[in-house]
Coordinates of C-alpha atoms in Angstrom, one line a residue:
M27 CA -12.2 -46.3 -34.5
N28 CA -10.7 -49.7 -35.3
N29 CA -13.3 -52.6 -35.3
L30 CA -10.3 -55.1 -35.2
L31 CA -10.1 -54.8 -31.5
V32 CA -13.2 -56.5 -30.8
L33 CA -12.4 -59.6 -32.8
P34 CA -9.9 -61.2 -30.2
I35 CA -12.8 -61.3 -27.8
L36 CA -15.7 -62.1 -30.3
I37 CA -13.8 -65.1 -32.1
P38 CA -13.3 -67.1 -28.9
L39 CA -16.8 -66.2 -27.5
C40 CA -18.4 -67.4 -30.8
T41 CA -16.4 -70.6 -30.7
A42 CA -17.2 -71.4 -27.1
V43 CA -20.9 -71.0 -27.8
I44 CA -20.6 -73.1 -30.9
L45 CA -18.7 -76.0 -29.2
M46 CA -21.4 -76.2 -26.6
F47 CA -23.7 -77.9 -29.2
L48 CA -20.9 -80.4 -30.2
K49 CA -20.4 -82.2 -26.7
E50 CA -19.8 -85.8 -28.1
Q51 CA -18.0 -84.8 -31.2
V52 CA -14.5 -84.4 -30.0
L53 CA -12.6 -84.5 -33.1
L54 CA -14.8 -81.6 -34.3
Q55 CA -14.4 -79.6 -31.4
R56 CA -10.5 -80.0 -31.6
F57 CA -10.6 -78.9 -35.2
I58 CA -12.7 -75.8 -34.7
S59 CA -10.7 -74.8 -31.6
I60 CA -7.5 -75.0 -33.7
F61 CA -8.9 -73.0 -36.5
S62 CA -10.2 -70.4 -33.7
G63 CA -6.8 -70.2 -32.0
I64 CA -4.8 -69.8 -35.3
L65 CA -7.3 -67.1 -36.5
N66 CA -6.9 -65.2 -33.3
L67 CA -3.1 -65.5 -33.5
V68 CA -3.2 -64.0 -36.8
L69 CA -5.4 -61.1 -36.1
S70 CA -3.2 -60.4 -32.9
C71 CA -0.3 -60.1 -35.3
V72 CA -2.3 -57.7 -37.4
L73 CA -3.3 -55.6 -34.4
V74 CA 0.3 -55.3 -33.3
S75 CA 1.5 -54.2 -36.7
R76 CA -1.4 -51.7 -36.9
I77 CA -0.6 -50.1 -33.6
H78 CA 3.1 -50.1 -34.2
E79 CA 2.5 -48.2 -37.6
K80 CA -0.6 -45.9 -36.4
G81 CA -0.4 -45.7 -32.6
I82 CA -3.2 -46.6 -30.0
Q83 CA -6.3 -47.9 -31.4
T84 CA -9.8 -47.4 -29.9
L85 CA -13.3 -48.9 -30.7
H86 CA -16.3 -46.9 -29.1
M87 CA -18.9 -49.6 -28.5
G88 CA -22.4 -48.7 -29.7
G89 CA -21.2 -45.6 -31.2
W90 CA -21.1 -43.9 -27.8
A91 CA -18.0 -41.7 -27.4
P92 CA -16.1 -41.9 -24.1
P93 CA -16.4 -41.3 -21.3
Y94 CA -20.2 -41.9 -21.9
G95 CA -19.9 -45.4 -23.5
I96 CA -17.8 -48.5 -23.2
V97 CA -14.4 -48.2 -25.1
L98 CA -12.1 -50.8 -26.2
V99 CA -8.6 -49.6 -26.2
G100 CA -5.4 -51.2 -28.0
D101 CA -2.1 -49.7 -27.0
M102 CA 1.0 -51.8 -27.6
F103 CA 1.2 -53.1 -24.2
A104 CA -2.3 -54.6 -24.4
A105 CA -1.8 -55.8 -27.9
L106 CA 1.4 -57.7 -27.1
L107 CA -0.2 -59.3 -24.2
V108 CA -2.9 -60.4 -26.7
L109 CA -0.4 -61.7 -29.0
T110 CA 1.5 -63.6 -26.5
A111 CA -1.6 -65.1 -25.0
S112 CA -2.8 -66.3 -28.4
A113 CA 0.4 -68.0 -29.0
V114 CA 0.7 -69.7 -25.5
S115 CA -2.9 -70.7 -25.4
L116 CA -2.6 -72.2 -28.9
G117 CA 0.4 -74.4 -27.5
I118 CA -1.7 -75.2 -24.5
L119 CA -4.6 -76.1 -26.6
L120 CA -2.7 -78.6 -28.7
Y121 CA -1.1 -80.1 -25.6
S122 CA -4.5 -80.7 -24.3
F123 CA -5.3 -83.1 -27.3
T124 CA -2.7 -85.6 -25.8
S125 CA -3.2 -85.0 -22.2
I126 CA -6.5 -83.8 -20.9
G127 CA -8.5 -87.1 -21.6
P128 CA -11.8 -87.7 -23.5
E129 CA -13.8 -87.7 -20.3
R130 CA -12.9 -84.0 -19.7
E131 CA -13.3 -83.2 -23.5
R132 CA -16.8 -84.4 -23.6
F133 CA -17.7 -82.3 -20.5
Y134 CA -17.4 -79.0 -22.3
Y135 CA -13.5 -78.6 -21.7
Y136 CA -12.9 -76.6 -24.9
S137 CA -15.9 -74.4 -24.4
F138 CA -14.8 -73.3 -21.1
F139 CA -11.2 -73.0 -22.4
H140 CA -12.6 -70.4 -25.1
F141 CA -14.6 -68.7 -22.5
L142 CA -11.6 -68.3 -20.4
L143 CA -9.9 -66.7 -23.1
V144 CA -12.7 -64.1 -23.8
G145 CA -12.1 -63.0 -20.2
V146 CA -8.2 -62.6 -20.7
Y147 CA -8.5 -60.9 -24.0
G148 CA -11.4 -58.6 -22.8
S149 CA -9.4 -57.7 -19.6
F150 CA -6.5 -56.7 -21.7
L151 CA -8.4 -54.5 -24.2
T152 CA -11.1 -52.7 -22.1
G153 CA -10.8 -49.1 -21.2
D154 CA -13.5 -49.2 -18.6
I155 CA -12.7 -50.3 -15.0
F156 CA -16.3 -51.9 -14.5
N157 CA -15.7 -53.8 -17.7
L158 CA -12.5 -54.9 -16.4
F159 CA -14.5 -56.6 -13.5
V160 CA -16.9 -58.1 -15.9
F161 CA -14.0 -59.8 -18.1
F162 CA -12.3 -60.8 -14.8
E163 CA -15.6 -62.5 -13.9
V164 CA -16.0 -64.3 -17.2
M165 CA -12.5 -65.5 -16.9
L166 CA -12.9 -66.7 -13.2
I167 CA -16.2 -68.6 -13.7
S168 CA -14.5 -70.4 -16.6
S169 CA -11.7 -71.2 -14.3
Y170 CA -13.9 -72.5 -11.7
A171 CA -15.2 -75.2 -14.2
M172 CA -11.9 -76.0 -15.4
I173 CA -10.2 -76.5 -12.0
S174 CA -13.1 -78.9 -10.9
L175 CA -13.5 -80.7 -14.3
G176 CA -13.0 -84.4 -13.6
G177 CA -14.5 -84.3 -9.9
T178 CA -11.6 -85.9 -7.9
K179 CA -11.6 -85.2 -4.2
H180 CA -8.3 -83.2 -4.4
Q181 CA -9.9 -81.0 -7.1
L182 CA -13.2 -80.4 -5.4
R183 CA -11.3 -79.5 -2.1
E184 CA -9.0 -77.1 -3.8
T185 CA -11.8 -75.7 -5.9
A186 CA -13.8 -74.7 -2.8
K187 CA -10.9 -72.9 -1.6
Y188 CA -10.2 -71.2 -4.8
L189 CA -13.9 -70.3 -5.2
L190 CA -14.0 -68.8 -1.8
I191 CA -10.9 -66.8 -2.3
N192 CA -12.2 -65.5 -5.7
I193 CA -15.6 -64.6 -4.4
V194 CA -14.2 -62.5 -1.7
S195 CA -11.7 -60.7 -4.0
S196 CA -14.6 -60.1 -6.6
T197 CA -16.8 -58.5 -3.7
L198 CA -13.9 -56.2 -2.9
F199 CA -13.4 -55.5 -6.6
V200 CA -17.1 -54.2 -6.9
A201 CA -16.7 -52.2 -3.6
A202 CA -13.6 -50.6 -4.9
V203 CA -15.2 -49.7 -8.2
A204 CA -18.2 -48.2 -6.4
Y205 CA -16.2 -46.2 -4.0
L206 CA -14.1 -44.9 -6.8
Y207 CA -17.3 -43.9 -8.9
A208 CA -18.6 -42.2 -5.8
A209 CA -15.3 -40.1 -5.4
V210 CA -14.6 -39.1 -8.9
G211 CA -17.9 -39.7 -11.0
T212 CA -16.5 -41.8 -13.9
L213 CA -15.5 -45.4 -14.7
N214 CA -13.6 -44.6 -17.9
M215 CA -10.0 -45.2 -17.1
A216 CA -8.6 -42.2 -19.2
Q217 CA -11.0 -40.0 -17.4
L218 CA -10.2 -41.6 -14.1
S219 CA -6.6 -40.5 -14.6
Q220 CA -7.5 -36.9 -15.4
R221 CA -9.7 -36.4 -12.5
I222 CA -7.7 -38.0 -9.9
A223 CA -4.7 -35.9 -11.2
E224 CA -7.1 -32.9 -10.9
T225 CA -8.2 -33.5 -7.3
G226 CA -5.0 -35.0 -5.9
Q227 CA -4.6 -38.4 -4.8
S228 CA -4.7 -38.3 -0.9
G229 CA -7.0 -39.4 1.8
V230 CA -10.0 -41.6 0.5
L231 CA -8.4 -42.1 -3.0
N232 CA -5.1 -43.4 -1.4
V233 CA -7.4 -45.9 0.6
I234 CA -9.3 -46.8 -2.5
A235 CA -6.0 -47.3 -4.3
V236 CA -4.9 -49.9 -1.6
L237 CA -8.3 -51.6 -1.9
F238 CA -7.6 -52.1 -5.5
L239 CA -4.0 -53.2 -5.0
T240 CA -5.4 -55.8 -2.5
V241 CA -7.9 -57.0 -5.1
F242 CA -5.5 -57.6 -8.0
A243 CA -2.7 -58.8 -5.7
L244 CA -5.1 -61.7 -4.5
K245 CA -5.9 -62.7 -8.2
A246 CA -2.1 -62.1 -9.3
G247 CA -0.7 -64.1 -6.3
L248 CA 1.3 -61.0 -5.1
F249 CA 2.1 -61.6 -1.4
L250 CA -1.6 -62.7 -0.9
F251 CA -0.6 -66.2 -2.7
F252 CA -1.5 -68.5 0.1
W253 CA -4.3 -70.0 -2.0
L254 CA -2.0 -70.6 -5.2
P255 CA 0.1 -73.4 -4.7
G256 CA -2.6 -75.9 -3.7
S257 CA -5.3 -74.7 -6.2
Y258 CA -3.0 -74.7 -9.2
S259 CA -2.0 -78.4 -8.2
A260 CA -5.4 -79.8 -8.4
P261 CA -6.1 -79.6 -12.2
P262 CA -4.5 -81.7 -15.1
A263 CA -1.3 -80.4 -16.5
A264 CA -2.8 -78.6 -19.4
V265 CA -5.3 -76.5 -17.2
R266 CA -2.2 -75.8 -14.8
A267 CA -0.3 -74.6 -17.8
L268 CA -3.1 -72.3 -18.9
F269 CA -3.7 -70.9 -15.2
G270 CA 0.2 -70.5 -14.7
A271 CA 0.7 -68.7 -18.0
L272 CA -2.5 -66.4 -18.2
L273 CA -4.6 -66.0 -14.9
T274 CA -1.9 -64.6 -12.8
K275 CA -0.8 -62.4 -15.6
V276 CA -4.1 -60.8 -16.0
G277 CA -3.9 -59.9 -12.3
L278 CA -0.5 -58.3 -12.8
Y279 CA -1.7 -56.4 -16.0
A280 CA -4.7 -55.0 -13.8
I281 CA -2.1 -53.8 -11.4
I282 CA 0.3 -52.5 -13.9
R283 CA -2.5 -50.6 -15.8
T284 CA -4.2 -49.1 -12.6
F285 CA -0.9 -47.9 -11.1
T286 CA 0.6 -46.3 -14.5
L287 CA -2.7 -44.8 -15.5
I288 CA -5.0 -44.1 -12.8
F289 CA -3.2 -43.7 -9.4
T290 CA -0.2 -42.0 -10.6
S291 CA -0.5 -38.6 -8.5
D292 CA 1.3 -40.4 -5.3
P293 CA 3.8 -42.8 -6.7
H294 CA 5.8 -42.7 -3.5
F295 CA 2.8 -44.2 -1.6
T296 CA 1.6 -46.8 -4.1
N297 CA 4.9 -48.0 -5.3
G298 CA 6.2 -48.2 -1.8
W299 CA 3.4 -50.8 -1.1
I300 CA 4.1 -52.6 -4.6
A301 CA 7.8 -52.8 -3.6
W302 CA 7.7 -54.3 -0.3
M303 CA 4.8 -56.8 -1.4
A304 CA 7.3 -57.5 -4.3
A305 CA 10.1 -58.2 -2.0
A306 CA 8.0 -60.5 0.2
T307 CA 6.6 -62.4 -2.5
M308 CA 9.9 -63.1 -4.2
I309 CA 11.4 -64.3 -0.7
L310 CA 8.6 -66.5 0.3
G311 CA 8.1 -67.9 -3.3
A312 CA 11.8 -68.7 -3.3
M313 CA 11.5 -70.5 0.1
G314 CA 8.6 -72.6 -1.0
A315 CA 10.3 -73.6 -4.4
V316 CA 13.3 -75.0 -2.6
A317 CA 11.4 -76.5 0.2
Y318 CA 9.1 -78.9 -1.6
N319 CA 9.8 -82.1 -3.4
D320 CA 6.8 -82.6 -5.6
I321 CA 6.8 -81.1 -9.1
P322 CA 3.4 -79.1 -9.2
R323 CA 4.3 -77.2 -6.0
I324 CA 7.8 -76.5 -7.1
L325 CA 6.4 -75.2 -10.5
N326 CA 3.6 -73.1 -8.6
Y327 CA 6.1 -71.5 -6.2
N328 CA 8.2 -70.4 -9.4
V329 CA 5.1 -68.7 -10.6
I330 CA 4.9 -66.8 -7.4
I331 CA 8.6 -65.7 -7.6
S332 CA 8.0 -64.2 -11.0
V333 CA 4.9 -62.3 -10.0
G334 CA 7.1 -60.7 -7.3
F335 CA 9.9 -59.8 -9.7
I336 CA 7.5 -58.2 -12.3
A337 CA 5.9 -56.1 -9.5
F338 CA 9.4 -55.0 -8.6
G339 CA 9.9 -53.6 -11.9
L340 CA 6.7 -51.9 -11.9
S341 CA 7.6 -50.2 -8.5
A342 CA 11.0 -49.1 -9.5
G343 CA 9.1 -47.1 -12.3
T344 CA 12.1 -45.9 -14.4
P345 CA 11.9 -46.1 -18.2
D346 CA 14.2 -49.1 -18.2
A347 CA 12.2 -50.7 -15.4
L348 CA 8.9 -50.4 -17.2
D349 CA 10.3 -51.7 -20.6
G350 CA 11.8 -54.6 -18.5
T351 CA 8.5 -55.4 -16.9
V352 CA 6.7 -55.4 -20.1
Y353 CA 9.4 -57.7 -21.7
Y354 CA 9.7 -60.1 -18.6
L355 CA 5.9 -60.2 -18.5
L356 CA 5.8 -61.4 -22.2
H357 CA 8.5 -64.0 -21.4
D358 CA 7.0 -65.2 -18.4
M359 CA 3.8 -66.0 -20.1
L360 CA 5.5 -68.2 -22.5
G361 CA 7.9 -69.6 -20.0
K362 CA 5.5 -70.6 -17.5
G363 CA 3.3 -72.2 -20.2
L364 CA 6.4 -74.2 -21.5
M365 CA 7.3 -75.0 -17.8
F366 CA 3.9 -76.6 -16.8
I367 CA 3.9 -78.5 -20.2
L368 CA 7.4 -79.9 -19.5
G369 CA 6.3 -80.7 -15.9
G370 CA 3.3 -82.4 -17.1
L371 CA 5.3 -84.6 -19.5
I372 CA 7.9 -85.6 -16.7
I373 CA 5.0 -86.6 -14.5
A374 CA 3.5 -88.7 -17.2
A375 CA 6.8 -90.2 -17.9
A376 CA 7.5 -91.2 -14.4
G377 CA 3.8 -92.2 -13.1
T378 CA 4.2 -89.8 -10.1
D379 CA 4.8 -86.2 -9.3
R380 CA 7.0 -87.1 -6.2
L381 CA 10.8 -86.6 -7.1
S382 CA 11.6 -89.2 -4.4
S383 CA 9.9 -91.7 -6.5
M384 CA 11.4 -90.5 -9.9
G385 CA 15.1 -91.0 -11.3
G386 CA 16.8 -92.3 -14.5
L387 CA 14.3 -90.6 -16.9
I388 CA 17.2 -89.2 -19.1
K389 CA 18.1 -92.5 -20.5
R390 CA 14.6 -93.1 -22.0
Y391 CA 13.6 -89.4 -22.5
P392 CA 16.9 -87.5 -23.3
L393 CA 15.1 -84.7 -25.3
L394 CA 12.8 -84.1 -22.4
G395 CA 15.6 -83.9 -20.0
W396 CA 17.7 -81.6 -21.8
S397 CA 14.5 -79.2 -22.8
F398 CA 13.7 -78.9 -19.0
F399 CA 17.5 -78.0 -18.3
A400 CA 17.2 -75.4 -21.1
L401 CA 13.9 -74.1 -19.5
A402 CA 15.7 -73.9 -16.1
L403 CA 18.3 -71.6 -17.7
T404 CA 15.6 -69.6 -19.5
L405 CA 13.6 -68.9 -16.2
A406 CA 16.8 -67.9 -14.3
G407 CA 17.5 -65.2 -16.9
I408 CA 20.6 -66.8 -18.5
P409 CA 21.4 -65.6 -21.9
P410 CA 20.6 -66.1 -24.8
F411 CA 17.0 -66.9 -23.7
S412 CA 14.2 -64.6 -23.3
G413 CA 14.4 -64.3 -19.6
F414 CA 17.7 -62.2 -19.9
P415 CA 16.8 -59.0 -21.6
G416 CA 13.9 -58.3 -19.2
K417 CA 15.7 -59.2 -16.2
V418 CA 18.6 -57.0 -16.9
L419 CA 16.2 -53.8 -17.5
I420 CA 14.5 -54.4 -14.5
I421 CA 17.6 -54.9 -12.6
R422 CA 19.0 -51.7 -14.1
G423 CA 15.9 -49.8 -13.5
G424 CA 16.0 -50.9 -9.8
L425 CA 19.4 -49.7 -9.2
D426 CA 18.9 -46.5 -11.0
S427 CA 15.9 -45.8 -8.6
G428 CA 18.1 -46.6 -5.5
M429 CA 16.3 -49.9 -4.8
L430 CA 19.5 -51.8 -4.0
T431 CA 17.8 -54.1 -1.6
L432 CA 15.1 -55.3 -3.9
S433 CA 17.6 -55.6 -6.8
L434 CA 19.7 -58.1 -4.6
I435 CA 16.5 -60.0 -3.7
G436 CA 15.7 -60.1 -7.5
L437 CA 19.0 -61.6 -8.2
G438 CA 19.0 -64.0 -5.3
S439 CA 15.3 -65.1 -6.4
S440 CA 16.8 -66.0 -9.7
L441 CA 19.5 -68.2 -8.3
L442 CA 17.0 -69.9 -6.3
V443 CA 14.6 -70.3 -9.4
L444 CA 17.6 -72.1 -10.9
Y445 CA 18.4 -74.3 -8.0
S446 CA 14.7 -75.6 -7.5
L447 CA 14.4 -76.4 -11.2
I448 CA 17.9 -78.0 -11.4
K449 CA 16.8 -80.1 -8.5
V450 CA 14.0 -81.3 -10.5
F451 CA 16.2 -82.1 -13.3
R452 CA 18.8 -83.9 -11.1
L453 CA 16.3 -86.0 -9.1
A454 CA 14.0 -86.8 -12.1
F455 CA 16.5 -87.4 -14.9
W456 CA 19.7 -88.4 -13.1
G457 CA 18.6 -90.0 -9.8
N458 CA 18.5 -93.7 -9.3
P459 CA 15.7 -95.2 -11.3
P460 CA 12.6 -96.6 -9.1
D461 CA 12.6 -100.3 -8.4
R462 CA 9.3 -100.8 -10.2
E463 CA 9.1 -101.2 -14.0
L464 CA 7.7 -98.4 -16.0
P465 CA 6.0 -98.7 -19.3
K466 CA 7.4 -96.5 -22.1
V467 CA 5.0 -93.4 -22.6
N468 CA 4.5 -91.7 -25.9
L469 CA 5.3 -88.0 -25.4
K470 CA 5.9 -87.0 -29.0
G471 CA 2.8 -84.8 -29.2
G472 CA 3.5 -82.8 -25.9
T473 CA 7.3 -82.6 -26.9
A474 CA 6.4 -81.1 -30.2
V475 CA 4.2 -78.5 -28.7
A476 CA 7.0 -77.6 -26.1
A477 CA 9.6 -77.4 -29.1
G478 CA 7.4 -74.9 -30.6
L479 CA 7.2 -72.6 -27.6
F480 CA 10.8 -73.2 -27.1
V481 CA 11.4 -71.4 -30.5
L482 CA 9.5 -68.4 -29.3
V483 CA 11.5 -68.4 -26.2
I484 CA 14.8 -68.2 -28.3
V485 CA 13.6 -65.9 -30.7
M486 CA 12.8 -63.5 -27.8
G487 CA 16.3 -63.9 -26.7
L488 CA 18.2 -63.7 -29.7
G489 CA 15.9 -61.1 -31.5
A490 CA 15.9 -59.0 -28.3
E491 CA 16.9 -55.6 -30.2
W492 CA 13.8 -56.3 -32.5
V493 CA 11.4 -57.2 -30.0
N494 CA 12.6 -54.3 -27.9
T495 CA 11.2 -51.8 -30.6
Y496 CA 7.8 -53.2 -29.6
V497 CA 8.4 -53.3 -26.0
S498 CA 9.7 -49.8 -25.7
Q499 CA 6.6 -48.6 -27.4
A500 CA 4.6 -50.3 -24.7
G501 CA 6.9 -49.0 -22.0
E502 CA 6.5 -45.4 -23.4
V503 CA 2.8 -45.3 -22.9
L504 CA 3.1 -46.7 -19.3
G505 CA 5.6 -44.1 -18.4
S506 CA 3.4 -41.3 -20.2
P507 CA 0.0 -41.9 -19.4
W508 CA -1.1 -38.6 -21.4
L509 CA -0.7 -40.7 -24.4
Y510 CA -3.4 -43.0 -23.5
I511 CA -5.6 -40.4 -22.2
E512 CA -5.4 -38.3 -25.5
A513 CA -5.8 -41.3 -27.7
V514 CA -9.2 -42.2 -25.8
L515 CA -10.7 -38.8 -25.0
K516 CA -9.7 -37.3 -28.4
E517 CA -12.5 -35.3 -30.1

């Protein structure tokens, strides 16, 4: 057993509770938050190193051996996601200091920030499907507070929609867990995999699989994304960055874990559903990205495109595709966090989020402009940035599995990602400047944070061979679920 597994959950939990008693002491809240974020980042690095050297790590909570007790499981896939989430959340935390505003900071912003991280890390590390629901709810309850913090009319309207959708999906989640327990008599993920393989995945179990896919698709924005563009446009830029980088990725993680570990006996059925949902998500997301002319919605639809592309990699199911899915998921967490930070800086500099009211920013903010241009290349999968290795692996896996149509859709969506972001770059930085005089805005803090995330994006691209040694270890467990099962249920 490895007690290190509980620390990524315990540290933000304790931090969030402590910060609740420091409501008016904003500077102290910032200091404690930074210390907590750095500590979690260091521990995540240690966890990844431990798993790389010694294999999958487990922790039996309360000393109860699985499947009778709750177990935390750290395989390389979960550990890499915890590490990447720690890095991007630390960057967003630093960006919050200069963008979120003292009013929100005094109303428990940092407490909700860390409670959300508890849900994210717990979702990645749990080995019990009911506790996956529990950590989902911790994450979502925190997001309800963060999306409404500030109380503007637009926020409250979108919060009501966001709340309703997630209540429905959470209700379906509980129902799916109950049906699954009634069918196979366990909630431990490793034992679920064993029992479903023994009984055969057909009939009612396929219905339950579709129900789980519907729940996680609602949370990830896979095909059922109708709520996302409006809801993610409501909160401030730092909150949008946190949501875009982490929340949809937890939903994707749940889909990947569920359909590579639990429901694996009928891949033609489940992967077929995921494939067509992925295709529709990429197409509709690309249409939205090129159709709108306000920055938040353009960026939100780019989130949707990437969700579809990652699901496409999962549906292909080959070793290359699974490695590419892991690689691209890690890239996308960093890339989307960086995208929303740069988008927030552009809006702050222009004083509006409408492209039609922007122009000429390149003269006053050249570093911001060329950073956004480089981001466009990154998210489109242009080498040497981090989007390239994962995209190549997924496309190659799709072609190897005979999914030519989805491979072409994936390539086409990449071109439209590039087009939508270059449109922002062209109109915001090179268009005619507005008639009104705009004051010079100090963007040094946010730009420094963006530069730090950009370093990670470049390292992931240039150091692809080194990163792939870890990614391939994660992909091996996804492609060989018996490795996970043996690690959890060993005597």
